[in-house]
PDB file of C-alpha atoms and ligand atoms in Angstrom:
ATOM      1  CA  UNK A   1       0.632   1.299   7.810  1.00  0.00           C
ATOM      2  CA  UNK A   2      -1.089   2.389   4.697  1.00  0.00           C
ATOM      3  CA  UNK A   3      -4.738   1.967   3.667  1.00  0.00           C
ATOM      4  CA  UNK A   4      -5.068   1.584  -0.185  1.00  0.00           C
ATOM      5  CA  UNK A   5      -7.956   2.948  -2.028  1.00  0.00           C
ATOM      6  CA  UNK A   6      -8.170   1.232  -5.292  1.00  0.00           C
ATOM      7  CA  UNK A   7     -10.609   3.030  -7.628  1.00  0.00           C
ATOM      8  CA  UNK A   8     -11.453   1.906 -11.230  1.00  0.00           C
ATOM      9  CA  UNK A   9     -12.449   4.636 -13.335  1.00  0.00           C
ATOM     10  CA  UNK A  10     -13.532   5.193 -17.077  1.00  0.00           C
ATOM     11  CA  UNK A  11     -13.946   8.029 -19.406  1.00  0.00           C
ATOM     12  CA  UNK A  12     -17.207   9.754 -19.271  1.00  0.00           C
ATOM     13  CA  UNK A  13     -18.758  13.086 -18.326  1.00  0.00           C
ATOM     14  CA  UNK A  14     -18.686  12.377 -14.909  1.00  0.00           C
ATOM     15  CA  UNK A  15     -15.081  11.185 -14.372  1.00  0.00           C
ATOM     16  CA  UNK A  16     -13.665  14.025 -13.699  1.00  0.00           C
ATOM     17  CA  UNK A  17     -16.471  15.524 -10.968  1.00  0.00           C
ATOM     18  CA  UNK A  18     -16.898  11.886  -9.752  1.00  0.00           C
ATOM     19  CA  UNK A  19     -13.008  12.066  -8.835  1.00  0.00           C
ATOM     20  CA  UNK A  20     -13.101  15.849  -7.733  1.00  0.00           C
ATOM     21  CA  UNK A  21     -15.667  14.413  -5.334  1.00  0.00           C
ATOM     22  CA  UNK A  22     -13.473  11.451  -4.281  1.00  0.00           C
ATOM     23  CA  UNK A  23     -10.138  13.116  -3.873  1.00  0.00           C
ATOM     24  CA  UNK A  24     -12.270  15.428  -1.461  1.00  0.00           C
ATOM     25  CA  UNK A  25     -13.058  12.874   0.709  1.00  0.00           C
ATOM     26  CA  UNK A  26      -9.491  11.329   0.532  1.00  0.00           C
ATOM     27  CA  UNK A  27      -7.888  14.484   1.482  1.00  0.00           C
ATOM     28  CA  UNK A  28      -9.505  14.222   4.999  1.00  0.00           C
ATOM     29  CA  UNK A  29      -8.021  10.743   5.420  1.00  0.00           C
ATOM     30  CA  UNK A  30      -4.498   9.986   7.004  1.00  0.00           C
ATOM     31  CA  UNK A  31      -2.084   7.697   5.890  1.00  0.00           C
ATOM     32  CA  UNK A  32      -3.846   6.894   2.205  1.00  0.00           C
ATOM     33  CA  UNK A  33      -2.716   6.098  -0.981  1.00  0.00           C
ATOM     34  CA  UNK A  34      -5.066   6.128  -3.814  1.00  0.00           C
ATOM     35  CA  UNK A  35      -5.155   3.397  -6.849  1.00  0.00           C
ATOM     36  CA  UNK A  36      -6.723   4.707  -9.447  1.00  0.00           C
ATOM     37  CA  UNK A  37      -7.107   2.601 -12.215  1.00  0.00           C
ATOM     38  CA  UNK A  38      -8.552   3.819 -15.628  1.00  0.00           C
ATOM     39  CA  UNK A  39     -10.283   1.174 -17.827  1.00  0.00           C
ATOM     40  CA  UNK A  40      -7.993   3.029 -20.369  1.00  0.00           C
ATOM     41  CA  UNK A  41      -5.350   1.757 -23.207  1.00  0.00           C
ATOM     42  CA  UNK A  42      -3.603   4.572 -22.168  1.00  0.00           C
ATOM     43  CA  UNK A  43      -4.211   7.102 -18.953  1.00  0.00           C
ATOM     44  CA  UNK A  44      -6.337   9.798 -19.536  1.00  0.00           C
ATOM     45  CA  UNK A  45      -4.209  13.861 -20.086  1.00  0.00           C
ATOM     46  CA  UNK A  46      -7.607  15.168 -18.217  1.00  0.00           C
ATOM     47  CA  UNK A  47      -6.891  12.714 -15.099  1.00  0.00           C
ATOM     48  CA  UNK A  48      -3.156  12.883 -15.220  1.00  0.00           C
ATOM     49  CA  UNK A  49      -3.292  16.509 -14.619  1.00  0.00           C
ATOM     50  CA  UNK A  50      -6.411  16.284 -11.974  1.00  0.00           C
ATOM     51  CA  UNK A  51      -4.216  14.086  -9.911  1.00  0.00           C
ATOM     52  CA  UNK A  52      -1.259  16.202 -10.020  1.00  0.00           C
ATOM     53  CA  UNK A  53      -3.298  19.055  -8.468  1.00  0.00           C
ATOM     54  CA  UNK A  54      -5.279  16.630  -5.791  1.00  0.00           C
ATOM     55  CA  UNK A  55      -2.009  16.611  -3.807  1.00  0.00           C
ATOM     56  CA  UNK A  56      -2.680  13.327  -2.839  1.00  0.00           C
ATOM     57  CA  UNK A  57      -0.268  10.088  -2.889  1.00  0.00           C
ATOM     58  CA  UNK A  58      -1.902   7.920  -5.679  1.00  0.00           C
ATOM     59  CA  UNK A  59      -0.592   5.886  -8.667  1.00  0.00           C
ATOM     60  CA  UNK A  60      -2.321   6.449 -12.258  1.00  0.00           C
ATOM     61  CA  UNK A  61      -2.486   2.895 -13.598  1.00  0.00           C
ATOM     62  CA  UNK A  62      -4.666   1.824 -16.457  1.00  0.00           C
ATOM     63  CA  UNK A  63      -5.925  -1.912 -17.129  1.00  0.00           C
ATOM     64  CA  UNK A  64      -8.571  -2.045 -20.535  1.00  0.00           C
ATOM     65  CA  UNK A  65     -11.300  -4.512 -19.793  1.00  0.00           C
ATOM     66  CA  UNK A  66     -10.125  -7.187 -22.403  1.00  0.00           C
ATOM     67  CA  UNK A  67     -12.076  -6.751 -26.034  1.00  0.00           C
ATOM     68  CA  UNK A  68     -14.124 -10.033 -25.489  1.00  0.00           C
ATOM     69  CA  UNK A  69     -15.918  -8.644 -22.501  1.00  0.00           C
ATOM     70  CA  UNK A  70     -16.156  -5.231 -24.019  1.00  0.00           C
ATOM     71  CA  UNK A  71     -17.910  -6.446 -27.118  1.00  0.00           C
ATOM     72  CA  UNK A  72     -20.465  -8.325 -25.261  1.00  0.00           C
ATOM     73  CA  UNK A  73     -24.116  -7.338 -25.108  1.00  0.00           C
ATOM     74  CA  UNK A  74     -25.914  -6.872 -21.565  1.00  0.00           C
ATOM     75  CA  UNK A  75     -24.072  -6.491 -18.321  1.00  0.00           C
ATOM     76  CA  UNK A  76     -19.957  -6.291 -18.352  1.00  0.00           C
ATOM     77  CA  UNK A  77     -17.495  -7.063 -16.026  1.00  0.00           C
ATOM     78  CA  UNK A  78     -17.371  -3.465 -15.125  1.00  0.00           C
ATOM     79  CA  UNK A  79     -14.026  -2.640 -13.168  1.00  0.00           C
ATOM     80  CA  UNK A  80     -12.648  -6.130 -12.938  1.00  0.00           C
ATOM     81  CA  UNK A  81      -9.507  -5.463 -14.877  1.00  0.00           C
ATOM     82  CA  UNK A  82      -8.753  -2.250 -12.883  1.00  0.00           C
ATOM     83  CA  UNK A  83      -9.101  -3.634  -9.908  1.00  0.00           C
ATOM     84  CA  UNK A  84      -6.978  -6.937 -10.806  1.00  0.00           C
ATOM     85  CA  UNK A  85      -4.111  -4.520 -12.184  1.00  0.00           C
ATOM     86  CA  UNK A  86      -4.853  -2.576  -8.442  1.00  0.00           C
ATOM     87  CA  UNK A  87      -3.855  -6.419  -6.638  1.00  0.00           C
ATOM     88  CA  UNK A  88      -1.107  -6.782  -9.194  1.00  0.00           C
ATOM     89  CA  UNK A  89       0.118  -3.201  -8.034  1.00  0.00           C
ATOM     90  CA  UNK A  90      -0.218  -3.925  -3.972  1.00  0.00           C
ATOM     91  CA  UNK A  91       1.453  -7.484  -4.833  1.00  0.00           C
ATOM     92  CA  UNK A  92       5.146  -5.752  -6.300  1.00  0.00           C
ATOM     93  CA  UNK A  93       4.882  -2.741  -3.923  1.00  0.00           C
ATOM     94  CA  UNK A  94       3.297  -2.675  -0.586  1.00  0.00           C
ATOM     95  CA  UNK A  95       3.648  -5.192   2.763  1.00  0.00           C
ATOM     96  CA  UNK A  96       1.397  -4.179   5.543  1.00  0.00           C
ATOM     97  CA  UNK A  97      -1.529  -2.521   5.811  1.00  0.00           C
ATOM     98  CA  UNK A  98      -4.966  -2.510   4.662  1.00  0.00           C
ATOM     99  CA  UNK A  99      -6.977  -2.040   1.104  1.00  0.00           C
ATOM    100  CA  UNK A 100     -10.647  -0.925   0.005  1.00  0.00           C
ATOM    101  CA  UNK A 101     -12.017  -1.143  -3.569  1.00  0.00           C
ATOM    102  CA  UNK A 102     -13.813   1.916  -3.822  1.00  0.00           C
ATOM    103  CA  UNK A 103     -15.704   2.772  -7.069  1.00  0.00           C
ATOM    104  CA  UNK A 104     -15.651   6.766  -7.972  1.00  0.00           C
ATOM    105  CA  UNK A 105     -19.070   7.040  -8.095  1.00  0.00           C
ATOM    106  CA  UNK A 106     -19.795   6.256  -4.070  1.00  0.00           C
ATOM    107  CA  UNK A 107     -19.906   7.881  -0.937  1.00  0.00           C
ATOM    108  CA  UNK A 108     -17.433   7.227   1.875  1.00  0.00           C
ATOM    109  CA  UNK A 109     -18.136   8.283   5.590  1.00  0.00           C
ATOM    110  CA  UNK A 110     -14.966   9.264   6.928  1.00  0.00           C
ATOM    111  CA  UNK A 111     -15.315   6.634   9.872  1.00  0.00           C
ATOM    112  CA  UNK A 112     -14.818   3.917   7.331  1.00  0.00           C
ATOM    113  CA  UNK A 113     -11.009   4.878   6.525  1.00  0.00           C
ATOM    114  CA  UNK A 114     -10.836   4.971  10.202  1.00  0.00           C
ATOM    115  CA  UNK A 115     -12.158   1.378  10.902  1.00  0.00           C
ATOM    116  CA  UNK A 116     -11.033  -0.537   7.814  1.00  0.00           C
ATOM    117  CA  UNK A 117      -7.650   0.201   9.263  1.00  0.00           C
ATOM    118  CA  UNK A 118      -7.595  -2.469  11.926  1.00  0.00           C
ATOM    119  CA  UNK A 119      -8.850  -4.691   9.309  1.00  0.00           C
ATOM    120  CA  UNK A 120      -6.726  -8.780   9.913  1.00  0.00           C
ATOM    121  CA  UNK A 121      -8.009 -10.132   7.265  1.00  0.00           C
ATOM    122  CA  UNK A 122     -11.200  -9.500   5.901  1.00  0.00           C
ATOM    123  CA  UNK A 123     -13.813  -7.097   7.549  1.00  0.00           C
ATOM    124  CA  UNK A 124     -17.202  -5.678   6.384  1.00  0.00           C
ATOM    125  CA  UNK A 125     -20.107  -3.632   7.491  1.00  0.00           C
ATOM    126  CA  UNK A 126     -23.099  -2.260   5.871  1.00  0.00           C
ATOM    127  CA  UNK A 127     -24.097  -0.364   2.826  1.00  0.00           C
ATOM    128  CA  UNK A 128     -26.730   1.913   1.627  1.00  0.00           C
ATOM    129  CA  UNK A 129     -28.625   2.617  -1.422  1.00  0.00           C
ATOM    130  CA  UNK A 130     -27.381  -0.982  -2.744  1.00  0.00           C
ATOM    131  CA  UNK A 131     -30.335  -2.241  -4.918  1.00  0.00           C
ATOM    132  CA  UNK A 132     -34.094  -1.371  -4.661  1.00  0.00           C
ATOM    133  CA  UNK A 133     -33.535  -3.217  -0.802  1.00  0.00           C
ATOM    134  CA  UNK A 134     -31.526  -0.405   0.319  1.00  0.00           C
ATOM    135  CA  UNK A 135     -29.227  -1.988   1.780  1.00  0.00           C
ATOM    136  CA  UNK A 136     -26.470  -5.047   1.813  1.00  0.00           C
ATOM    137  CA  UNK A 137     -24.534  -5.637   5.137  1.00  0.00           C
ATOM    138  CA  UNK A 138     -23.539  -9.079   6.984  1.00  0.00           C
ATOM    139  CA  UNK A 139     -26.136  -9.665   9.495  1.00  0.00           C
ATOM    140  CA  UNK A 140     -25.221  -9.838  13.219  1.00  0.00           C
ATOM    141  CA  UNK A 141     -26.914 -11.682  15.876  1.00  0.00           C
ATOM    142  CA  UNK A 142     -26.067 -11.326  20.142  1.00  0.00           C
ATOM    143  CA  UNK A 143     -23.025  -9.865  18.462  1.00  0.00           C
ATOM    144  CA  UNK A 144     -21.494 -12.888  16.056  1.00  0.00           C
ATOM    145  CA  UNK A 145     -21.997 -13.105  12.654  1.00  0.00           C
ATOM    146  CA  UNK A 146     -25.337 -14.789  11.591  1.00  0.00           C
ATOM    147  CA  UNK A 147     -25.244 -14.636   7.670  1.00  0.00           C
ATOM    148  CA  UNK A 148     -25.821 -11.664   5.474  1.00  0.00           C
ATOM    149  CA  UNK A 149     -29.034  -9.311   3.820  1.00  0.00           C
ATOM    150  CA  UNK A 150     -28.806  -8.640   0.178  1.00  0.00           C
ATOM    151  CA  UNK A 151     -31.321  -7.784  -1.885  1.00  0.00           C
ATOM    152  CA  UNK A 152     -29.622  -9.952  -4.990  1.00  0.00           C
ATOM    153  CA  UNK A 153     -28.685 -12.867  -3.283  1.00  0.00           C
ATOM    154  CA  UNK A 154     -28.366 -15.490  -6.365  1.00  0.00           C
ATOM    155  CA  UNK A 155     -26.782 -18.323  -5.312  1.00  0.00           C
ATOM    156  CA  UNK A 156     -23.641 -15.751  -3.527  1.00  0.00           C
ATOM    157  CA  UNK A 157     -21.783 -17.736  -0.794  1.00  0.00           C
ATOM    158  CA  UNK A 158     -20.569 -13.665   0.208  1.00  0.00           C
ATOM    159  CA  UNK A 159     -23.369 -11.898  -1.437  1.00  0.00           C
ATOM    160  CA  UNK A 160     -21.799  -8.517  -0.391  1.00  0.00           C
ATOM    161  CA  UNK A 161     -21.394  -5.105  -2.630  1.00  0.00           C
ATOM    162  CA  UNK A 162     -17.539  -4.214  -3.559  1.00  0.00           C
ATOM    163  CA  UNK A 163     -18.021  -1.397  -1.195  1.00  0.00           C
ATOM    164  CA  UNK A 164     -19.010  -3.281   1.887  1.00  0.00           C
ATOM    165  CA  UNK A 165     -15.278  -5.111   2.378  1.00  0.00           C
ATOM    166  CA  UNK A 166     -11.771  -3.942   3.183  1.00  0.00           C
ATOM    167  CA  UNK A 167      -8.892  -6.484   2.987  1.00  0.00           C
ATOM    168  CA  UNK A 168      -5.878  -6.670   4.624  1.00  0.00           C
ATOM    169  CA  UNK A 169      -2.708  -6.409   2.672  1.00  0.00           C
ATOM    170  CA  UNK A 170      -0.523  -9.343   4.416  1.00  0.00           C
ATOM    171  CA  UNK A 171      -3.436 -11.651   4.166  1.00  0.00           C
ATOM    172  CA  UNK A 172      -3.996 -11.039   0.496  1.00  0.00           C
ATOM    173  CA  UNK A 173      -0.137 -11.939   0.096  1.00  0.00           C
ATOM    174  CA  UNK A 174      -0.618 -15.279   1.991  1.00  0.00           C
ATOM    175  CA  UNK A 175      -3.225 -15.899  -1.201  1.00  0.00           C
ATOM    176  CA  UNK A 176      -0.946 -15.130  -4.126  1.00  0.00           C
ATOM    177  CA  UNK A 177      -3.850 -16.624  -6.744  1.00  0.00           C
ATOM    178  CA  UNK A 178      -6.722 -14.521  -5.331  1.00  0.00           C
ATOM    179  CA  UNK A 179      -7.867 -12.900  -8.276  1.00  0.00           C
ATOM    180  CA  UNK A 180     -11.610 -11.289  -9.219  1.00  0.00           C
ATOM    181  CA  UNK A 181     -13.212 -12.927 -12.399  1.00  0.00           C
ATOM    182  CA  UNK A 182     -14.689 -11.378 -15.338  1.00  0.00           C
ATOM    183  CA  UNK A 183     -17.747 -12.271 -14.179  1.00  0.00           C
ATOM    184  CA  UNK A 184     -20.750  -9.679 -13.814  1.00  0.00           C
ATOM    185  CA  UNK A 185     -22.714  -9.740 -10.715  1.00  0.00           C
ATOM    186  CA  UNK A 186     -20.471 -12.473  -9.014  1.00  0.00           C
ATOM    187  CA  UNK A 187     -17.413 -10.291  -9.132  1.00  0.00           C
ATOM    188  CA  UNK A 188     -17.325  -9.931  -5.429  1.00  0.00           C
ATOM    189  CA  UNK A 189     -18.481 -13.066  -4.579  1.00  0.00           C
ATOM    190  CA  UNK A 190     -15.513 -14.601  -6.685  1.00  0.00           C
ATOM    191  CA  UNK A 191     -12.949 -12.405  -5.523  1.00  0.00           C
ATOM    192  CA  UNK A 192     -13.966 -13.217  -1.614  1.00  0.00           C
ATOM    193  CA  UNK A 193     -14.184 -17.277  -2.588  1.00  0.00           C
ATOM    194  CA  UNK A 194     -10.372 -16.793  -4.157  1.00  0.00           C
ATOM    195  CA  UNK A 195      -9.252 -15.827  -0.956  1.00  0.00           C
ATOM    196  CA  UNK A 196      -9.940 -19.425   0.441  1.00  0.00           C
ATOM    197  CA  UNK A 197      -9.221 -20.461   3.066  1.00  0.00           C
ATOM    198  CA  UNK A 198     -11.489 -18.042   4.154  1.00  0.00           C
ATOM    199  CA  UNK A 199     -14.451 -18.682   6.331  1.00  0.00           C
ATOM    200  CA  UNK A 200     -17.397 -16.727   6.534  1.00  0.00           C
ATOM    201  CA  UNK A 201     -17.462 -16.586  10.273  1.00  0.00           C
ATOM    202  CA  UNK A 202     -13.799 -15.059  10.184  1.00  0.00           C
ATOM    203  CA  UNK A 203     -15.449 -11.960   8.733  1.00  0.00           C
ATOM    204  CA  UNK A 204     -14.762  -8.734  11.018  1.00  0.00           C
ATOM    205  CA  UNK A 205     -17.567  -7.224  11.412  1.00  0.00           C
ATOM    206  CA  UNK A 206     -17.318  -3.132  11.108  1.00  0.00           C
ATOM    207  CA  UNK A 207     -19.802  -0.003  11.761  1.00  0.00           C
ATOM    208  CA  UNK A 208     -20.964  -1.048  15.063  1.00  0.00           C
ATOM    209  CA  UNK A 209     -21.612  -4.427  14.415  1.00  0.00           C
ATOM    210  CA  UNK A 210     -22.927  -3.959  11.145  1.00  0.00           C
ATOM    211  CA  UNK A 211     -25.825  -1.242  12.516  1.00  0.00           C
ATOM    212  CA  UNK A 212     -24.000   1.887  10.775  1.00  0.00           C
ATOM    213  CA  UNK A 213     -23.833   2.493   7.381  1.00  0.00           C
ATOM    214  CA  UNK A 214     -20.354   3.056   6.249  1.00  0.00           C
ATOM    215  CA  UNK A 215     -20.680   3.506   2.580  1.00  0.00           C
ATOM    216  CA  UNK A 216     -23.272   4.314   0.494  1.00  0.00           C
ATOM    217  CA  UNK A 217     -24.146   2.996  -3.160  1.00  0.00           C
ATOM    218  CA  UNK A 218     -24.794   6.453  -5.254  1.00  0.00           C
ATOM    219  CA  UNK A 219     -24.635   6.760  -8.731  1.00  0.00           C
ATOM    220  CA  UNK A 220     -24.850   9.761 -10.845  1.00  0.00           C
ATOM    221  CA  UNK A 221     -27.262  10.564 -13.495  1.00  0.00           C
ATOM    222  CA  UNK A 222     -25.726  10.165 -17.269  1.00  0.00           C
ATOM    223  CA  UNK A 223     -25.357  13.440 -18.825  1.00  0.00           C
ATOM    224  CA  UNK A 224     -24.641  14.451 -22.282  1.00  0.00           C
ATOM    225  CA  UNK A 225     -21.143  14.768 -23.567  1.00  0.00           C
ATOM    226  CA  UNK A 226     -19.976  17.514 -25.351  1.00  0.00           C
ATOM    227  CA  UNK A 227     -19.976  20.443 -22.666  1.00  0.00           C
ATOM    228  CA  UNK A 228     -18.391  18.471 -20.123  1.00  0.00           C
ATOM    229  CA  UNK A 229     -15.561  17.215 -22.017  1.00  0.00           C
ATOM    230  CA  UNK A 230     -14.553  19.619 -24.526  1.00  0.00           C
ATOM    231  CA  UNK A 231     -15.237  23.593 -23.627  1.00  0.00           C
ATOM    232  CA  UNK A 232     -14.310  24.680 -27.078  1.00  0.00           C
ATOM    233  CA  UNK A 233     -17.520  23.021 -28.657  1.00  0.00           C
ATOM    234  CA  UNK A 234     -20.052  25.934 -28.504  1.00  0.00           C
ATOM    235  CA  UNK A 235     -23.045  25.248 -30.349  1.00  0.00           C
ATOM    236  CA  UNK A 236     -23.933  28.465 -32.468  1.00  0.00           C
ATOM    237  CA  UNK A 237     -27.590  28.433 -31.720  1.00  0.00           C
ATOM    238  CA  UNK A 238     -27.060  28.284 -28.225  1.00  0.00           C
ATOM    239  CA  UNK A 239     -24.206  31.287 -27.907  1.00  0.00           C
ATOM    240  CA  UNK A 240     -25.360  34.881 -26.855  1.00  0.00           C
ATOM    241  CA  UNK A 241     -22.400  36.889 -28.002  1.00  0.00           C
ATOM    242  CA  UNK A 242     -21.636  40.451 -26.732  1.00  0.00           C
ATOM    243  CA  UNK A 243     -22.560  42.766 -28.714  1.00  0.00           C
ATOM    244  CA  UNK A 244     -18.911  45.361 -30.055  1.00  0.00           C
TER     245      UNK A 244
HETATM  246  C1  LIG B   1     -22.199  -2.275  -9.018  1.00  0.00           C
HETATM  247  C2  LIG B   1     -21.281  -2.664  -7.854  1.00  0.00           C
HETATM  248  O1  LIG B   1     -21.525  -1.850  -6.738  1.00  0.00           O
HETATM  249  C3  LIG B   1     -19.848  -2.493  -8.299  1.00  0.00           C
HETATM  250  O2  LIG B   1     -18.983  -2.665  -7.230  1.00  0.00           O
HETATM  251  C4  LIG B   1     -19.610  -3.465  -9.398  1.00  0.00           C
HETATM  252  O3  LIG B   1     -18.311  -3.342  -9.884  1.00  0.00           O
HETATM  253  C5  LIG B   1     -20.581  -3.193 -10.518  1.00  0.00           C
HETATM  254  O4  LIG B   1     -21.940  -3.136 -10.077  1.00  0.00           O
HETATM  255  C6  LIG B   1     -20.502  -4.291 -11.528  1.00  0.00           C
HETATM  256  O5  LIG B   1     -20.316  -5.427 -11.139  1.00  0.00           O
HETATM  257  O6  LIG B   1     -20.685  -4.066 -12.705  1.00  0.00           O
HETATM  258  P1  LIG B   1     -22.509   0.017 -10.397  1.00  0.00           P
HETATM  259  O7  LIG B   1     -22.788   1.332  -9.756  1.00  0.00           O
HETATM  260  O8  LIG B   1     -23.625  -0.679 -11.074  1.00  0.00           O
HETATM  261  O9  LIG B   1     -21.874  -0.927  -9.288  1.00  0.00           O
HETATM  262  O10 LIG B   1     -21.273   0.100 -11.405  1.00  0.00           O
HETATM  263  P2  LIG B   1     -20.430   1.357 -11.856  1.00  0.00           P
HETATM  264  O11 LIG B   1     -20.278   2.331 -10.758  1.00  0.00           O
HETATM  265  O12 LIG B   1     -20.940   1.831 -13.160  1.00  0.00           O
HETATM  266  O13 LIG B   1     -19.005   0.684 -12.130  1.00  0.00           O
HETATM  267  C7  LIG B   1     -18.209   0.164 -11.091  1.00  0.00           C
HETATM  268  C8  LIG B   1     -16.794   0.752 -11.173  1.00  0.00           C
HETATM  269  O14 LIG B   1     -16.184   0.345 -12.396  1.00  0.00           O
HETATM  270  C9  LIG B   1     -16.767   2.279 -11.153  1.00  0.00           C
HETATM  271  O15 LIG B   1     -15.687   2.726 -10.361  1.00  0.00           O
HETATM  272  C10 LIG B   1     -16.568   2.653 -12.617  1.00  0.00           C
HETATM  273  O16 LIG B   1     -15.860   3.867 -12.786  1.00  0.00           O
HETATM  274  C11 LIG B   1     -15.801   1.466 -13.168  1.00  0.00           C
HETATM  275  N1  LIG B   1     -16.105   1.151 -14.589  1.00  0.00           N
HETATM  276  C12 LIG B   1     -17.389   1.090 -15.033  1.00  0.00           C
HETATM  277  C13 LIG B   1     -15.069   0.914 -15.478  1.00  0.00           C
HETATM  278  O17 LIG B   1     -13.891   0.979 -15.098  1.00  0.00           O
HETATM  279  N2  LIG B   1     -15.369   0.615 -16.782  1.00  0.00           N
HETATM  280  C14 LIG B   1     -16.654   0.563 -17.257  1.00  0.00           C
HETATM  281  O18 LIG B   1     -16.856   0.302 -18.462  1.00  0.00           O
HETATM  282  C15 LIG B   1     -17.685   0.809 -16.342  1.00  0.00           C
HETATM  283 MN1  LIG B   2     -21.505   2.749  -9.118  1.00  0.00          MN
END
């Protein structure tokens, strides 16, 4: 069965390295088809064309977070309505098999498409780099499930990061309202709750129980826009031309 990687993505600088760097690591895994999911009114010439070359089984979907979320000040639901229009997506077309929401801007070990795969329902395992802690991951004791570490625990019944869960696809269609809400912070946290009945100590516990990393939180530096994006813009005090 497949394993579906569902990716929300925006337009930035970075996009297109960010997904270079993703498709790299997807090309090395069997069996995948890649979601990705532009926070876009419409998808992106640039990333049409970079998927076409990746070789890769994907879909190019787009999902615009909704105006009254985008005009807010402070911290946006960032990715929600990608990865909503991702469940829509796996909802009308797929029936077995496992999914992963995997932001473009992480790292993947390749053991993690390997063990997500015999996912039942939900599983999860640890991840680095995830707030100034270092680290969120379920916590394991004598080998069962004791509770979880997180260094932003607020009030989370699954404080978890998006990239410490996979999901699989037949249980998600026993839960035909599980949704994620526009909610930052508690995105994953809402998403998990939605898929009630769902206990806690049902989580499958991944990497070793939970003492390998399987994913790690990086993020790229912001960088300015012009060269990336457009290689026609030269700026004339910057050019060395040949001289005749
Ligand atoms: C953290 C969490 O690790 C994310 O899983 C979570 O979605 C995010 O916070 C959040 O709740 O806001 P962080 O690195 O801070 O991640 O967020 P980004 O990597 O900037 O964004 C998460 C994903 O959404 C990325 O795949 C990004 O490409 C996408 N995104 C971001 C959009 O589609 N639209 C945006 O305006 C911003
Ligand atoms: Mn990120």
């Amino acid at each position: 069965p497949p394993l579906y990687v569902i990716t929300p993505t925006y337009r930035r600088p970075e996009q297109i390295p960010e997904l270079i760097r993703m498709s790299h690591t997807l090309m090395l895994v069997e069996n995948v088809h890649w979601l990705v999911i532009e926070d876009a009114k419409v998808p992106t010439k640039e990333v049409t064309k970079f998927l076409n070359r990746t070789g890769l089984r994907f879909q190019h979907l787009t999902a615009p977070m909704p105006a009254k979320y985008k005009q807010k000040k402070g911290v946006k639901p960032r990715g929600v309505s990608n990865r909503n229009r991702g469940l829509k997506w796996i909802r009308a077309n797929a029936t077995e098999g496992v999914f992963y929401f995997a932001d473009d801007d992480n790292t993947y070990d390749l053991d993690l498409f390997t063990q997500i795969r015999r996912t039942k329902k939900v599983s999860m395992f640890p991840v680095g780099l995830c707030t100034k802690f270092g680290l969120s991951s379920p916590v394991v004791k004598d080998g069962k499930f004791s509770g979880f570490y997180d260094g932003w625990v607020a009030g989370r019944r699954f404080p978890v990061d998006m990239a410490g869960f996979a999901v699989s696809v037949k249980f998600l269609l026993q839960r035909p309202n599980a949704t994620m809400p526009y909610r930052a912070g508690f995105e994953e946290d809402g998403f998990l709750r939605s898929l009630a009945p769902f206990e806690p100590r049902e989580i499958e516990l991944l990497g070793d129980n939970c003492t390998r990393i399987l994913a790690w939180h990086t993020q790229t530096k912001k960088n300015e826009p012009s060269a990336a994006l457009d290689m026609k813009l030269y700026r004339s005090t910057n050019l060395v031309e040949l001289k005749q």
